[in-house]
């Protein structure tokens, strides 16, 4: 290489770039799921693709049969219709075929369903999410109580919360206080509601759990990539149903520990401190990437 530092930067830059904040959210003309950051969501995505291998051929077969029937057995081409009332071969095929197909779908489906309710290890963090009309309340089940409300970010409050970047904090999805969790940690989520039925849905995590008044439902997730992820209430709950988004920020274990200690006294100050540290890290990554680019050139 022309410069020995290039080899060093070539190794360091990808690692630094991997720490950049990723914001998972709906995008224009999106046809598929959001990128999964949990094993469950990746299994859901696999099962979705798997079922297409059955759905597409079945759809094409039914379409072909309809075309054949319409063309071949229309009154003009078949003036004397058949009076056949029984065909053993056809009946065996249309009975055995669907049974085999359903078995092929049922087995991985039940395996996935079981995985969604069976965390691989004892959860290390428990968070209670309560749906209200029309916002979410969160309680961390930790030694020093941490609780806060999460409300959709108003456009007029962007400057106050330091969230002017619309690409990272999109309209109708950004919230004033995100849920903060550590990367790579199994999180137990207890979901309930304080008034009517809501639903906690986080597409990138593969999580969707109804929030029902008087009932405590349980789910879990383990995010393996740092970033900011968005979801929404997915149960019609009144006139502002469309305006109660969910924001979850996944950070390193060290950043989470610092945030949790500060949040015990002041959640908003802890959030501001966390955002400042993340922005500083992003600047460091950008400088490192630019320097690596200059060395290559």
PDB file of C-alpha atoms in Angstrom:
ATOM      1  CA  UNK A   1       0.000   0.000   0.000  1.00  0.00           C
ATOM      2  CA  UNK A   2       1.143   3.574  -0.630  1.00  0.00           C
ATOM      3  CA  UNK A   3       0.594   4.540   2.993  1.00  0.00           C
ATOM      4  CA  UNK A   4       0.891   2.115   5.909  1.00  0.00           C
ATOM      5  CA  UNK A   5      -1.828   4.050   7.746  1.00  0.00           C
ATOM      6  CA  UNK A   6      -4.281   3.028   5.039  1.00  0.00           C
ATOM      7  CA  UNK A   7      -4.274  -0.547   6.297  1.00  0.00           C
ATOM      8  CA  UNK A   8      -5.062   0.635   9.809  1.00  0.00           C
ATOM      9  CA  UNK A   9      -7.886   2.907   8.657  1.00  0.00           C
ATOM     10  CA  UNK A  10      -9.261   0.144   6.436  1.00  0.00           C
ATOM     11  CA  UNK A  11      -9.713  -1.966   9.557  1.00  0.00           C
ATOM     12  CA  UNK A  12     -10.916   0.745  11.917  1.00  0.00           C
ATOM     13  CA  UNK A  13     -13.304   2.685   9.670  1.00  0.00           C
ATOM     14  CA  UNK A  14     -15.820  -0.173   9.104  1.00  0.00           C
ATOM     15  CA  UNK A  15     -15.980  -0.774  12.853  1.00  0.00           C
ATOM     16  CA  UNK A  16     -16.617   2.894  13.524  1.00  0.00           C
ATOM     17  CA  UNK A  17     -19.193   3.129  10.763  1.00  0.00           C
ATOM     18  CA  UNK A  18     -21.037   0.176  12.270  1.00  0.00           C
ATOM     19  CA  UNK A  19     -21.714   2.252  15.379  1.00  0.00           C
ATOM     20  CA  UNK A  20     -23.608   4.961  13.510  1.00  0.00           C
ATOM     21  CA  UNK A  21     -27.187   5.469  14.590  1.00  0.00           C
ATOM     22  CA  UNK A  22     -29.683   3.685  12.385  1.00  0.00           C
ATOM     23  CA  UNK A  23     -33.277   4.871  12.247  1.00  0.00           C
ATOM     24  CA  UNK A  24     -35.711   2.116  11.225  1.00  0.00           C
ATOM     25  CA  UNK A  25     -38.951   3.617   9.981  1.00  0.00           C
ATOM     26  CA  UNK A  26     -41.425   3.334   7.091  1.00  0.00           C
ATOM     27  CA  UNK A  27     -40.097   4.623   3.767  1.00  0.00           C
ATOM     28  CA  UNK A  28     -41.845   5.775   0.612  1.00  0.00           C
ATOM     29  CA  UNK A  29     -43.023   2.957  -1.672  1.00  0.00           C
ATOM     30  CA  UNK A  30     -41.981   0.300   0.812  1.00  0.00           C
ATOM     31  CA  UNK A  31     -43.251  -3.154  -0.158  1.00  0.00           C
ATOM     32  CA  UNK A  32     -41.572  -5.380   2.409  1.00  0.00           C
ATOM     33  CA  UNK A  33     -40.975  -5.365   6.132  1.00  0.00           C
ATOM     34  CA  UNK A  34     -38.625  -3.003   7.896  1.00  0.00           C
ATOM     35  CA  UNK A  35     -35.122  -4.466   8.374  1.00  0.00           C
ATOM     36  CA  UNK A  36     -35.263  -6.827  11.344  1.00  0.00           C
ATOM     37  CA  UNK A  37     -32.922  -6.256  14.289  1.00  0.00           C
ATOM     38  CA  UNK A  38     -34.052  -9.247  16.345  1.00  0.00           C
ATOM     39  CA  UNK A  39     -33.920 -12.974  15.652  1.00  0.00           C
ATOM     40  CA  UNK A  40     -37.717 -13.127  15.893  1.00  0.00           C
ATOM     41  CA  UNK A  41     -38.208 -10.500  13.202  1.00  0.00           C
ATOM     42  CA  UNK A  42     -35.741 -12.272  10.939  1.00  0.00           C
ATOM     43  CA  UNK A  43     -37.695 -15.513  11.447  1.00  0.00           C
ATOM     44  CA  UNK A  44     -40.920 -13.670  10.612  1.00  0.00           C
ATOM     45  CA  UNK A  45     -39.314 -12.331   7.451  1.00  0.00           C
ATOM     46  CA  UNK A  46     -38.113 -15.840   6.536  1.00  0.00           C
ATOM     47  CA  UNK A  47     -41.581 -17.297   7.123  1.00  0.00           C
ATOM     48  CA  UNK A  48     -43.125 -14.575   4.970  1.00  0.00           C
ATOM     49  CA  UNK A  49     -40.793 -15.453   2.078  1.00  0.00           C
ATOM     50  CA  UNK A  50     -41.336 -19.159   2.712  1.00  0.00           C
ATOM     51  CA  UNK A  51     -45.118 -18.884   2.397  1.00  0.00           C
ATOM     52  CA  UNK A  52     -44.740 -17.090  -0.927  1.00  0.00           C
ATOM     53  CA  UNK A  53     -43.347 -20.314  -2.415  1.00  0.00           C
ATOM     54  CA  UNK A  54     -46.778 -21.848  -1.733  1.00  0.00           C
ATOM     55  CA  UNK A  55     -49.030 -18.846  -2.323  1.00  0.00           C
ATOM     56  CA  UNK A  56     -47.674 -17.857  -5.746  1.00  0.00           C
ATOM     57  CA  UNK A  57     -47.934 -21.336  -7.384  1.00  0.00           C
ATOM     58  CA  UNK A  58     -51.396 -21.895  -5.873  1.00  0.00           C
ATOM     59  CA  UNK A  59     -52.582 -18.525  -7.178  1.00  0.00           C
ATOM     60  CA  UNK A  60     -51.189 -19.231 -10.646  1.00  0.00           C
ATOM     61  CA  UNK A  61     -52.725 -22.713 -10.652  1.00  0.00           C
ATOM     62  CA  UNK A  62     -56.164 -21.395  -9.706  1.00  0.00           C
ATOM     63  CA  UNK A  63     -55.864 -18.656 -12.342  1.00  0.00           C
ATOM     64  CA  UNK A  64     -54.902 -21.231 -14.993  1.00  0.00           C
ATOM     65  CA  UNK A  65     -57.842 -23.494 -14.034  1.00  0.00           C
ATOM     66  CA  UNK A  66     -60.236 -20.556 -14.237  1.00  0.00           C
ATOM     67  CA  UNK A  67     -58.950 -19.611 -17.700  1.00  0.00           C
ATOM     68  CA  UNK A  68     -59.220 -23.235 -18.881  1.00  0.00           C
ATOM     69  CA  UNK A  69     -62.783 -23.550 -17.581  1.00  0.00           C
ATOM     70  CA  UNK A  70     -63.839 -20.215 -19.094  1.00  0.00           C
ATOM     71  CA  UNK A  71     -62.334 -20.959 -22.502  1.00  0.00           C
ATOM     72  CA  UNK A  72     -62.755 -24.730 -22.900  1.00  0.00           C
ATOM     73  CA  UNK A  73     -66.100 -25.258 -21.192  1.00  0.00           C
ATOM     74  CA  UNK A  74     -67.988 -22.180 -22.322  1.00  0.00           C
ATOM     75  CA  UNK A  75     -71.354 -22.769 -23.942  1.00  0.00           C
ATOM     76  CA  UNK A  76     -70.072 -22.049 -27.464  1.00  0.00           C
ATOM     77  CA  UNK A  77     -67.187 -24.542 -27.292  1.00  0.00           C
ATOM     78  CA  UNK A  78     -68.964 -27.176 -25.188  1.00  0.00           C
ATOM     79  CA  UNK A  79     -72.682 -27.229 -26.077  1.00  0.00           C
ATOM     80  CA  UNK A  80     -73.188 -30.618 -24.399  1.00  0.00           C
ATOM     81  CA  UNK A  81     -71.791 -30.379 -20.853  1.00  0.00           C
ATOM     82  CA  UNK A  82     -70.451 -33.439 -19.072  1.00  0.00           C
ATOM     83  CA  UNK A  83     -72.631 -34.960 -16.338  1.00  0.00           C
ATOM     84  CA  UNK A  84     -69.667 -36.495 -14.455  1.00  0.00           C
ATOM     85  CA  UNK A  85     -70.410 -36.379 -10.732  1.00  0.00           C
ATOM     86  CA  UNK A  86     -67.479 -38.317  -9.288  1.00  0.00           C
ATOM     87  CA  UNK A  87     -63.778 -38.762  -9.991  1.00  0.00           C
ATOM     88  CA  UNK A  88     -61.737 -40.607  -7.376  1.00  0.00           C
ATOM     89  CA  UNK A  89     -58.344 -39.363  -8.616  1.00  0.00           C
ATOM     90  CA  UNK A  90     -59.364 -35.706  -8.545  1.00  0.00           C
ATOM     91  CA  UNK A  91     -60.919 -36.037  -5.085  1.00  0.00           C
ATOM     92  CA  UNK A  92     -57.766 -37.685  -3.672  1.00  0.00           C
ATOM     93  CA  UNK A  93     -55.600 -34.905  -5.163  1.00  0.00           C
ATOM     94  CA  UNK A  94     -57.696 -32.004  -3.875  1.00  0.00           C
ATOM     95  CA  UNK A  95     -57.915 -33.619  -0.426  1.00  0.00           C
ATOM     96  CA  UNK A  96     -54.299 -34.766   0.028  1.00  0.00           C
ATOM     97  CA  UNK A  97     -52.748 -31.724  -1.657  1.00  0.00           C
ATOM     98  CA  UNK A  98     -54.153 -29.076   0.737  1.00  0.00           C
ATOM     99  CA  UNK A  99     -53.401 -31.305   3.751  1.00  0.00           C
ATOM    100  CA  UNK A 100     -49.717 -31.561   2.768  1.00  0.00           C
ATOM    101  CA  UNK A 101     -49.517 -27.826   2.061  1.00  0.00           C
ATOM    102  CA  UNK A 102     -51.137 -26.953   5.396  1.00  0.00           C
ATOM    103  CA  UNK A 103     -48.700 -29.228   7.236  1.00  0.00           C
ATOM    104  CA  UNK A 104     -45.769 -27.522   5.515  1.00  0.00           C
ATOM    105  CA  UNK A 105     -47.127 -24.169   6.690  1.00  0.00           C
ATOM    106  CA  UNK A 106     -48.271 -25.245  10.148  1.00  0.00           C
ATOM    107  CA  UNK A 107     -45.002 -26.747  11.395  1.00  0.00           C
ATOM    108  CA  UNK A 108     -42.782 -23.626  10.941  1.00  0.00           C
ATOM    109  CA  UNK A 109     -45.727 -21.424  11.953  1.00  0.00           C
ATOM    110  CA  UNK A 110     -46.100 -23.114  15.346  1.00  0.00           C
ATOM    111  CA  UNK A 111     -42.325 -23.107  15.815  1.00  0.00           C
ATOM    112  CA  UNK A 112     -42.272 -19.353  15.233  1.00  0.00           C
ATOM    113  CA  UNK A 113     -45.250 -18.806  17.539  1.00  0.00           C
ATOM    114  CA  UNK A 114     -43.513 -20.765  20.288  1.00  0.00           C
ATOM    115  CA  UNK A 115     -40.303 -18.744  19.841  1.00  0.00           C
ATOM    116  CA  UNK A 116     -42.246 -15.480  20.168  1.00  0.00           C
ATOM    117  CA  UNK A 117     -43.355 -16.482  23.667  1.00  0.00           C
ATOM    118  CA  UNK A 118     -40.164 -18.253  24.774  1.00  0.00           C
ATOM    119  CA  UNK A 119     -37.167 -15.973  25.349  1.00  0.00           C
ATOM    120  CA  UNK A 120     -33.839 -17.800  24.988  1.00  0.00           C
ATOM    121  CA  UNK A 121     -32.740 -16.648  28.442  1.00  0.00           C
ATOM    122  CA  UNK A 122     -34.130 -15.030  31.567  1.00  0.00           C
ATOM    123  CA  UNK A 123     -34.881 -11.368  30.703  1.00  0.00           C
ATOM    124  CA  UNK A 124     -32.373  -8.963  32.222  1.00  0.00           C
ATOM    125  CA  UNK A 125     -34.642  -5.930  32.059  1.00  0.00           C
ATOM    126  CA  UNK A 126     -38.393  -5.522  32.516  1.00  0.00           C
ATOM    127  CA  UNK A 127     -40.339  -2.543  31.189  1.00  0.00           C
ATOM    128  CA  UNK A 128     -44.055  -1.957  31.631  1.00  0.00           C
ATOM    129  CA  UNK A 129     -45.791  -0.157  28.747  1.00  0.00           C
ATOM    130  CA  UNK A 130     -49.240   1.297  29.396  1.00  0.00           C
ATOM    131  CA  UNK A 131     -51.365   2.652  26.575  1.00  0.00           C
ATOM    132  CA  UNK A 132     -53.530   5.707  27.148  1.00  0.00           C
ATOM    133  CA  UNK A 133     -55.642   7.901  24.908  1.00  0.00           C
ATOM    134  CA  UNK A 134     -53.363   8.846  23.174  1.00  0.00           C
ATOM    135  CA  UNK A 135     -49.839   8.276  24.422  1.00  0.00           C
ATOM    136  CA  UNK A 136     -47.691   5.637  26.119  1.00  0.00           C
ATOM    137  CA  UNK A 137     -46.457   5.471  29.674  1.00  0.00           C
ATOM    138  CA  UNK A 138     -43.344   3.468  30.583  1.00  0.00           C
ATOM    139  CA  UNK A 139     -42.100   2.108  33.893  1.00  0.00           C
ATOM    140  CA  UNK A 140     -38.681   0.505  34.281  1.00  0.00           C
ATOM    141  CA  UNK A 141     -38.698  -2.285  36.837  1.00  0.00           C
ATOM    142  CA  UNK A 142     -35.300  -1.341  38.287  1.00  0.00           C
ATOM    143  CA  UNK A 143     -33.918  -0.548  41.732  1.00  0.00           C
ATOM    144  CA  UNK A 144     -34.420   3.211  41.392  1.00  0.00           C
ATOM    145  CA  UNK A 145     -37.813   3.851  39.800  1.00  0.00           C
ATOM    146  CA  UNK A 146     -37.737   5.328  36.309  1.00  0.00           C
ATOM    147  CA  UNK A 147     -41.041   6.216  34.696  1.00  0.00           C
ATOM    148  CA  UNK A 148     -42.133   8.680  32.052  1.00  0.00           C
ATOM    149  CA  UNK A 149     -44.742   9.386  29.395  1.00  0.00           C
ATOM    150  CA  UNK A 150     -43.964   9.293  25.698  1.00  0.00           C
ATOM    151  CA  UNK A 151     -46.004  11.648  23.530  1.00  0.00           C
ATOM    152  CA  UNK A 152     -45.825  12.334  19.804  1.00  0.00           C
ATOM    153  CA  UNK A 153     -43.379  15.158  19.122  1.00  0.00           C
ATOM    154  CA  UNK A 154     -45.151  18.340  18.042  1.00  0.00           C
ATOM    155  CA  UNK A 155     -43.587  20.176  15.110  1.00  0.00           C
ATOM    156  CA  UNK A 156     -43.285  23.300  17.246  1.00  0.00           C
ATOM    157  CA  UNK A 157     -41.259  21.416  19.876  1.00  0.00           C
ATOM    158  CA  UNK A 158     -38.505  20.094  17.630  1.00  0.00           C
ATOM    159  CA  UNK A 159     -35.989  22.797  18.580  1.00  0.00           C
ATOM    160  CA  UNK A 160     -36.699  22.382  22.285  1.00  0.00           C
ATOM    161  CA  UNK A 161     -35.895  18.665  22.154  1.00  0.00           C
ATOM    162  CA  UNK A 162     -33.045  19.005  19.633  1.00  0.00           C
ATOM    163  CA  UNK A 163     -34.863  16.892  17.064  1.00  0.00           C
ATOM    164  CA  UNK A 164     -34.896  19.109  13.988  1.00  0.00           C
ATOM    165  CA  UNK A 165     -33.525  16.327  11.748  1.00  0.00           C
ATOM    166  CA  UNK A 166     -36.722  15.083  10.099  1.00  0.00           C
ATOM    167  CA  UNK A 167     -35.003  12.089   8.503  1.00  0.00           C
ATOM    168  CA  UNK A 168     -34.045  10.759  11.938  1.00  0.00           C
ATOM    169  CA  UNK A 169     -37.106  12.100  13.778  1.00  0.00           C
ATOM    170  CA  UNK A 170     -39.911  11.833  11.197  1.00  0.00           C
ATOM    171  CA  UNK A 171     -43.214  13.653  11.444  1.00  0.00           C
ATOM    172  CA  UNK A 172     -45.957  11.674  13.213  1.00  0.00           C
ATOM    173  CA  UNK A 173     -43.460   9.039  14.401  1.00  0.00           C
ATOM    174  CA  UNK A 174     -40.976  10.948  16.561  1.00  0.00           C
ATOM    175  CA  UNK A 175     -41.719  11.184  20.290  1.00  0.00           C
ATOM    176  CA  UNK A 176     -40.521  13.472  23.055  1.00  0.00           C
ATOM    177  CA  UNK A 177     -39.104  10.641  25.207  1.00  0.00           C
ATOM    178  CA  UNK A 178     -37.944   7.379  23.665  1.00  0.00           C
ATOM    179  CA  UNK A 179     -37.670   4.070  25.469  1.00  0.00           C
ATOM    180  CA  UNK A 180     -33.950   3.422  25.963  1.00  0.00           C
ATOM    181  CA  UNK A 181     -32.683  -0.175  26.055  1.00  0.00           C
ATOM    182  CA  UNK A 182     -29.214  -1.749  25.809  1.00  0.00           C
ATOM    183  CA  UNK A 183     -28.155  -3.635  22.709  1.00  0.00           C
ATOM    184  CA  UNK A 184     -27.902  -7.407  23.005  1.00  0.00           C
ATOM    185  CA  UNK A 185     -29.991  -7.610  26.186  1.00  0.00           C
ATOM    186  CA  UNK A 186     -33.207  -9.607  26.513  1.00  0.00           C
ATOM    187  CA  UNK A 187     -35.986  -7.225  27.534  1.00  0.00           C
ATOM    188  CA  UNK A 188     -39.293  -8.355  29.016  1.00  0.00           C
ATOM    189  CA  UNK A 189     -42.164  -6.084  27.999  1.00  0.00           C
ATOM    190  CA  UNK A 190     -45.335  -6.001  30.089  1.00  0.00           C
ATOM    191  CA  UNK A 191     -48.168  -4.429  28.116  1.00  0.00           C
ATOM    192  CA  UNK A 192     -51.466  -3.082  29.452  1.00  0.00           C
ATOM    193  CA  UNK A 193     -53.832  -0.125  29.000  1.00  0.00           C
ATOM    194  CA  UNK A 194     -55.402   2.442  31.240  1.00  0.00           C
ATOM    195  CA  UNK A 195     -58.612   3.192  29.331  1.00  0.00           C
ATOM    196  CA  UNK A 196     -59.420   1.344  26.067  1.00  0.00           C
ATOM    197  CA  UNK A 197     -57.718  -1.393  24.057  1.00  0.00           C
ATOM    198  CA  UNK A 198     -54.432  -0.361  22.425  1.00  0.00           C
ATOM    199  CA  UNK A 199     -51.695  -2.416  20.767  1.00  0.00           C
ATOM    200  CA  UNK A 200     -47.927  -2.079  21.122  1.00  0.00           C
ATOM    201  CA  UNK A 201     -46.340  -2.733  17.719  1.00  0.00           C
ATOM    202  CA  UNK A 202     -42.646  -2.432  16.863  1.00  0.00           C
ATOM    203  CA  UNK A 203     -42.072  -3.805  13.321  1.00  0.00           C
ATOM    204  CA  UNK A 204     -38.262  -3.951  13.436  1.00  0.00           C
ATOM    205  CA  UNK A 205     -38.445  -6.098  16.590  1.00  0.00           C
ATOM    206  CA  UNK A 206     -41.214  -8.413  15.410  1.00  0.00           C
ATOM    207  CA  UNK A 207     -43.298  -7.339  18.415  1.00  0.00           C
ATOM    208  CA  UNK A 208     -47.059  -6.761  18.427  1.00  0.00           C
ATOM    209  CA  UNK A 209     -48.953  -7.156  21.679  1.00  0.00           C
ATOM    210  CA  UNK A 210     -52.454  -5.959  22.589  1.00  0.00           C
ATOM    211  CA  UNK A 211     -52.756  -3.611  25.551  1.00  0.00           C
ATOM    212  CA  UNK A 212     -55.998  -4.446  27.363  1.00  0.00           C
ATOM    213  CA  UNK A 213     -57.336  -2.622  30.449  1.00  0.00           C
ATOM    214  CA  UNK A 214     -57.133  -4.792  33.554  1.00  0.00           C
ATOM    215  CA  UNK A 215     -54.907  -7.364  31.879  1.00  0.00           C
ATOM    216  CA  UNK A 216     -51.114  -7.686  31.770  1.00  0.00           C
ATOM    217  CA  UNK A 217     -49.767  -9.219  28.557  1.00  0.00           C
ATOM    218  CA  UNK A 218     -46.121 -10.196  28.233  1.00  0.00           C
ATOM    219  CA  UNK A 219     -43.709 -10.284  25.314  1.00  0.00           C
ATOM    220  CA  UNK A 220     -39.970  -9.819  24.828  1.00  0.00           C
ATOM    221  CA  UNK A 221     -37.308  -8.667  22.408  1.00  0.00           C
ATOM    222  CA  UNK A 222     -33.532  -8.668  22.055  1.00  0.00           C
ATOM    223  CA  UNK A 223     -32.263  -6.009  19.661  1.00  0.00           C
ATOM    224  CA  UNK A 224     -28.814  -6.738  18.247  1.00  0.00           C
ATOM    225  CA  UNK A 225     -28.206  -3.440  16.477  1.00  0.00           C
ATOM    226  CA  UNK A 226     -27.988   0.038  17.926  1.00  0.00           C
ATOM    227  CA  UNK A 227     -30.316   2.663  16.503  1.00  0.00           C
ATOM    228  CA  UNK A 228     -33.645   4.439  16.773  1.00  0.00           C
ATOM    229  CA  UNK A 229     -36.720   2.378  15.921  1.00  0.00           C
ATOM    230  CA  UNK A 230     -40.330   3.393  15.462  1.00  0.00           C
ATOM    231  CA  UNK A 231     -43.681   1.700  15.888  1.00  0.00           C
ATOM    232  CA  UNK A 232     -47.291   2.720  16.461  1.00  0.00           C
ATOM    233  CA  UNK A 233     -50.437   1.749  18.272  1.00  0.00           C
ATOM    234  CA  UNK A 234     -52.035  -0.914  16.080  1.00  0.00           C
ATOM    235  CA  UNK A 235     -55.520  -1.113  17.568  1.00  0.00           C
ATOM    236  CA  UNK A 236     -58.167   1.460  16.747  1.00  0.00           C
ATOM    237  CA  UNK A 237     -58.500   3.349  20.032  1.00  0.00           C
ATOM    238  CA  UNK A 238     -60.290   6.602  19.253  1.00  0.00           C
ATOM    239  CA  UNK A 239     -59.965   9.797  17.266  1.00  0.00           C
ATOM    240  CA  UNK A 240     -56.206  10.219  17.855  1.00  0.00           C
ATOM    241  CA  UNK A 241     -55.292   6.584  17.289  1.00  0.00           C
ATOM    242  CA  UNK A 242     -52.999   7.629  14.429  1.00  0.00           C
ATOM    243  CA  UNK A 243     -51.047   9.938  16.710  1.00  0.00           C
ATOM    244  CA  UNK A 244     -49.600   7.692  19.405  1.00  0.00           C
ATOM    245  CA  UNK A 245     -46.267   6.465  18.012  1.00  0.00           C
ATOM    246  CA  UNK A 246     -43.672   4.365  19.795  1.00  0.00           C
ATOM    247  CA  UNK A 247     -39.977   5.218  19.833  1.00  0.00           C
ATOM    248  CA  UNK A 248     -37.270   2.839  21.090  1.00  0.00           C
ATOM    249  CA  UNK A 249     -33.611   3.828  21.166  1.00  0.00           C
ATOM    250  CA  UNK A 250     -31.123   0.949  21.344  1.00  0.00           C
ATOM    251  CA  UNK A 251     -27.730   1.984  22.703  1.00  0.00           C
ATOM    252  CA  UNK A 252     -24.595   0.359  24.054  1.00  0.00           C
ATOM    253  CA  UNK A 253     -24.624  -1.159  27.539  1.00  0.00           C
ATOM    254  CA  UNK A 254     -22.382   1.638  28.812  1.00  0.00           C
ATOM    255  CA  UNK A 255     -24.581   4.387  27.362  1.00  0.00           C
ATOM    256  CA  UNK A 256     -27.663   2.705  28.793  1.00  0.00           C
ATOM    257  CA  UNK A 257     -26.112   2.541  32.268  1.00  0.00           C
ATOM    258  CA  UNK A 258     -25.245   6.248  32.142  1.00  0.00           C
ATOM    259  CA  UNK A 259     -28.737   7.126  30.908  1.00  0.00           C
ATOM    260  CA  UNK A 260     -30.477   5.010  33.547  1.00  0.00           C
ATOM    261  CA  UNK A 261     -28.520   6.605  36.384  1.00  0.00           C
ATOM    262  CA  UNK A 262     -29.390  10.103  35.136  1.00  0.00           C
ATOM    263  CA  UNK A 263     -33.024   9.213  34.315  1.00  0.00           C
ATOM    264  CA  UNK A 264     -33.709   8.338  37.943  1.00  0.00           C
ATOM    265  CA  UNK A 265     -33.516  12.083  38.656  1.00  0.00           C
ATOM    266  CA  UNK A 266     -34.571  13.710  35.363  1.00  0.00           C
ATOM    267  CA  UNK A 267     -35.617  11.747  32.279  1.00  0.00           C
ATOM    268  CA  UNK A 268     -35.558  14.685  29.865  1.00  0.00           C
ATOM    269  CA  UNK A 269     -32.083  15.742  31.006  1.00  0.00           C
ATOM    270  CA  UNK A 270     -30.889  12.137  30.669  1.00  0.00           C
ATOM    271  CA  UNK A 271     -32.300  11.999  27.119  1.00  0.00           C
ATOM    272  CA  UNK A 272     -30.575  15.260  26.193  1.00  0.00           C
ATOM    273  CA  UNK A 273     -27.287  13.963  27.585  1.00  0.00           C
ATOM    274  CA  UNK A 274     -27.646  10.683  25.675  1.00  0.00           C
ATOM    275  CA  UNK A 275     -28.438  12.461  22.413  1.00  0.00           C
ATOM    276  CA  UNK A 276     -25.394  14.704  22.865  1.00  0.00           C
ATOM    277  CA  UNK A 277     -23.122  11.683  23.360  1.00  0.00           C
ATOM    278  CA  UNK A 278     -24.587   9.969  20.289  1.00  0.00           C
ATOM    279  CA  UNK A 279     -24.119  13.082  18.152  1.00  0.00           C
ATOM    280  CA  UNK A 280     -20.514  13.343  19.324  1.00  0.00           C
ATOM    281  CA  UNK A 281     -19.954   9.702  18.377  1.00  0.00           C
ATOM    282  CA  UNK A 282     -21.492  10.339  14.938  1.00  0.00           C
ATOM    283  CA  UNK A 283     -19.112  13.260  14.379  1.00  0.00           C
ATOM    284  CA  UNK A 284     -16.157  11.073  15.322  1.00  0.00           C
ATOM    285  CA  UNK A 285     -17.308   8.406  12.869  1.00  0.00           C
ATOM    286  CA  UNK A 286     -17.763  10.980  10.111  1.00  0.00           C
ATOM    287  CA  UNK A 287     -14.295  12.435  10.677  1.00  0.00           C
ATOM    288  CA  UNK A 288     -12.767   8.955  10.678  1.00  0.00           C
ATOM    289  CA  UNK A 289     -14.563   8.057   7.442  1.00  0.00           C
ATOM    290  CA  UNK A 290     -13.426  11.292   5.756  1.00  0.00           C
ATOM    291  CA  UNK A 291      -9.871  10.726   6.900  1.00  0.00           C
ATOM    292  CA  UNK A 292      -9.924   7.169   5.572  1.00  0.00           C
ATOM    293  CA  UNK A 293     -11.237   8.476   2.248  1.00  0.00           C
ATOM    294  CA  UNK A 294      -8.449  11.053   2.023  1.00  0.00           C
ATOM    295  CA  UNK A 295      -5.805   8.420   2.747  1.00  0.00           C
ATOM    296  CA  UNK A 296      -7.209   6.182  -0.010  1.00  0.00           C
ATOM    297  CA  UNK A 297      -7.085   9.050  -2.451  1.00  0.00           C
TER     298      UNK A 297
END
